Amino acid sequence: MSRSDSKRGKTDAADAEAICEAVTRPTMRFVPVKTEAQQASLVELKVRDMLVRQRTQTINALRSHLAKYGIVAAQGRKVAELIAVVRDGDDARLPDLAREALGELVAQIEALEGRIERLDRRMVRHAREDETARRLASIPGIGAIGATALAAMVANPHGFASARHFAASLGLTPKPHSSGGKERLGRISRQGNSMLRRLLVLGATSRLRYARRNPEAADWVTRLLARRPFKVVAVALANKMARIAWALLARGGTYTTTATA
């Protein structure tokens, strides 16, 4: 077997050789070692994320079962209307046997709500005690949970050459499809940390809803909403929030209205 053939096969020796060669490259980025406090914050974030997903799954199950009886509610946090139907023994649309079974889902939803609220209160308290999280929380749209996630997951902001590189690492930049000298930008790449990207987009969405109710309070966002769809603007705003967060992590300070990333 020639040397080129041995490199083609996947073996422990070939993997070790490839790793040794990769670490010598000047552009190689290494995962920084997290502190004990950052690891603890990550555990807290992942537990909360799991509970939120379980709550969503249980609510969807409740919706689907009630829809079979023609009982529906608007999308969003309108689950209270469905819970009221399950608990209303005088509502003849729902058989008693189905009501008893769905009562278990209602109890599960309420238990998950309580656990999530307890975690949220603890995370807000921890964010107030952590200096980095306090500075990040000064960015509009990044609350205690988003600030905690950024402080815990971005252990070494200097590992990114610029704010744009950081936003790209979170999948918040368009994916290029260029050929023949023509540049075409597609949807965002959605690469990198999905939890951090989701928290930033949720924070941006909250800011946009506020801007819709108070258009005079956010000129840049209001002008962009007039030209582009809501979700496109939400991602653009999340990208901007990520760049500002990188600037605060890499350079220090707190957010002001004149700050740029």
mmCIF file of C-alpha atoms in Angstrom, residues 16-106:
data_model
loop_
_atom_site.group_PDB
_atom_site.id
_atom_site.type_symbol
_atom_site.label_atom_id
_atom_site.label_comp_id
_atom_site.label_asym_id
_atom_site.label_seq_id
_atom_site.Cartn_x
_atom_site.Cartn_y
_atom_site.Cartn_z
ATOM 1 C CA ALA A 16 -3.682 11.209 14.904
ATOM 2 C CA GLU A 17 -1.461 12.371 12.053
ATOM 3 C CA ALA A 18 -4.204 14.672 10.752
ATOM 4 C CA ILE A 19 -4.737 16.170 14.218
ATOM 5 C CA CYS A 20 -1.009 16.808 14.654
ATOM 6 C CA GLU A 21 -0.904 18.517 11.273
ATOM 7 C CA ALA A 22 -4.039 20.591 11.983
ATOM 8 C CA VAL A 23 -2.773 22.036 15.280
ATOM 9 C CA THR A 24 0.247 23.512 13.487
ATOM 10 C CA ARG A 25 -1.951 25.625 11.180
ATOM 11 C CA PRO A 26 -1.906 29.330 12.155
ATOM 12 C CA THR A 27 -5.651 29.778 11.532
ATOM 13 C CA MET A 28 -6.714 26.889 13.762
ATOM 14 C CA ARG A 29 -9.181 27.963 16.475
ATOM 15 C CA PHE A 30 -9.151 26.026 19.737
ATOM 16 C CA VAL A 31 -11.985 25.592 22.215
ATOM 17 C CA PRO A 32 -11.104 27.592 25.352
ATOM 18 C CA VAL A 33 -11.303 25.957 28.762
ATOM 19 C CA LYS A 34 -14.368 27.156 30.663
ATOM 20 C CA THR A 35 -14.303 28.102 34.320
ATOM 21 C CA GLU A 36 -16.271 26.209 36.928
ATOM 22 C CA ALA A 37 -18.789 29.068 37.101
ATOM 23 C CA GLN A 38 -19.270 29.003 33.312
ATOM 24 C CA GLN A 39 -19.793 25.246 33.367
ATOM 25 C CA ALA A 40 -22.401 25.626 36.117
ATOM 26 C CA SER A 41 -24.209 28.321 34.110
ATOM 27 C CA LEU A 42 -24.214 26.050 31.064
ATOM 28 C CA VAL A 43 -25.804 23.245 33.079
ATOM 29 C CA GLU A 44 -28.487 25.667 34.267
ATOM 30 C CA LEU A 45 -29.133 26.873 30.699
ATOM 31 C CA LYS A 46 -29.361 23.359 29.266
ATOM 32 C CA VAL A 47 -31.721 22.192 32.010
ATOM 33 C CA ARG A 48 -33.968 25.182 31.319
ATOM 34 C CA ASP A 49 -33.843 24.519 27.584
ATOM 35 C CA MET A 50 -34.878 20.885 28.162
ATOM 36 C CA LEU A 51 -37.804 21.937 30.388
ATOM 37 C CA VAL A 52 -38.973 24.499 27.817
ATOM 38 C CA ARG A 53 -38.901 21.859 25.077
ATOM 39 C CA GLN A 54 -40.855 19.453 27.288
ATOM 40 C CA ARG A 55 -43.436 22.163 27.999
ATOM 41 C CA THR A 56 -43.818 22.887 24.281
ATOM 42 C CA GLN A 57 -44.212 19.183 23.519
ATOM 43 C CA THR A 58 -46.871 18.758 26.212
ATOM 44 C CA ILE A 59 -48.792 21.848 25.095
ATOM 45 C CA ASN A 60 -48.750 20.596 21.500
ATOM 46 C CA ALA A 61 -50.108 17.236 22.667
ATOM 47 C CA LEU A 62 -52.915 18.977 24.564
ATOM 48 C CA ARG A 63 -53.775 21.077 21.505
ATOM 49 C CA SER A 64 -53.872 18.092 19.167
ATOM 50 C CA HIS A 65 -56.103 16.009 21.463
ATOM 51 C CA LEU A 66 -58.580 18.844 22.019
ATOM 52 C CA ALA A 67 -58.638 19.675 18.313
ATOM 53 C CA LYS A 68 -60.186 16.251 17.676
ATOM 54 C CA TYR A 69 -63.219 17.519 19.588
ATOM 55 C CA GLY A 70 -63.271 20.828 17.725
ATOM 56 C CA ILE A 71 -61.712 22.731 20.636
ATOM 57 C CA VAL A 72 -58.943 25.041 19.408
ATOM 58 C CA ALA A 73 -57.205 28.171 20.644
ATOM 59 C CA ALA A 74 -55.016 30.768 18.959
ATOM 60 C CA GLN A 75 -51.321 30.032 18.577
ATOM 61 C CA GLY A 76 -48.989 31.420 21.207
ATOM 62 C CA ARG A 77 -49.457 31.434 24.940
ATOM 63 C CA LYS A 78 -53.249 30.900 24.729
ATOM 64 C CA VAL A 79 -52.995 27.533 26.425
ATOM 65 C CA ALA A 80 -54.873 28.901 29.451
ATOM 66 C CA GLU A 81 -58.063 28.777 27.379
ATOM 67 C CA LEU A 82 -57.548 25.068 26.701
ATOM 68 C CA ILE A 83 -56.719 24.350 30.346
ATOM 69 C CA ALA A 84 -59.967 26.068 31.357
ATOM 70 C CA VAL A 85 -61.907 23.749 29.023
ATOM 71 C CA VAL A 86 -60.276 20.658 30.522
ATOM 72 C CA ARG A 87 -61.125 21.782 34.050
ATOM 73 C CA ASP A 88 -64.678 22.805 33.223
ATOM 74 C CA GLY A 89 -66.741 19.766 34.138
ATOM 75 C CA ASP A 90 -69.860 21.359 32.639
ATOM 76 C CA ASP A 91 -68.345 21.594 29.143
ATOM 77 C CA ALA A 92 -70.179 18.833 27.287
ATOM 78 C CA ARG A 93 -67.815 18.925 24.296
ATOM 79 C CA LEU A 94 -65.246 16.849 26.172
ATOM 80 C CA PRO A 95 -66.075 13.319 27.424
ATOM 81 C CA ASP A 96 -65.299 12.619 31.089
ATOM 82 C CA LEU A 97 -62.767 9.913 30.252
ATOM 83 C CA ALA A 98 -60.870 12.242 27.921
ATOM 84 C CA ARG A 99 -61.048 15.044 30.506
ATOM 85 C CA GLU A 100 -59.439 12.841 33.150
ATOM 86 C CA ALA A 101 -56.620 11.828 30.808
ATOM 87 C CA LEU A 102 -55.994 15.373 29.619
ATOM 88 C CA GLY A 103 -55.932 16.530 33.232
ATOM 89 C CA GLU A 104 -52.601 14.710 33.498
ATOM 90 C CA LEU A 105 -51.212 16.833 30.666
ATOM 91 C CA VAL A 106 -52.499 19.995 32.336
#
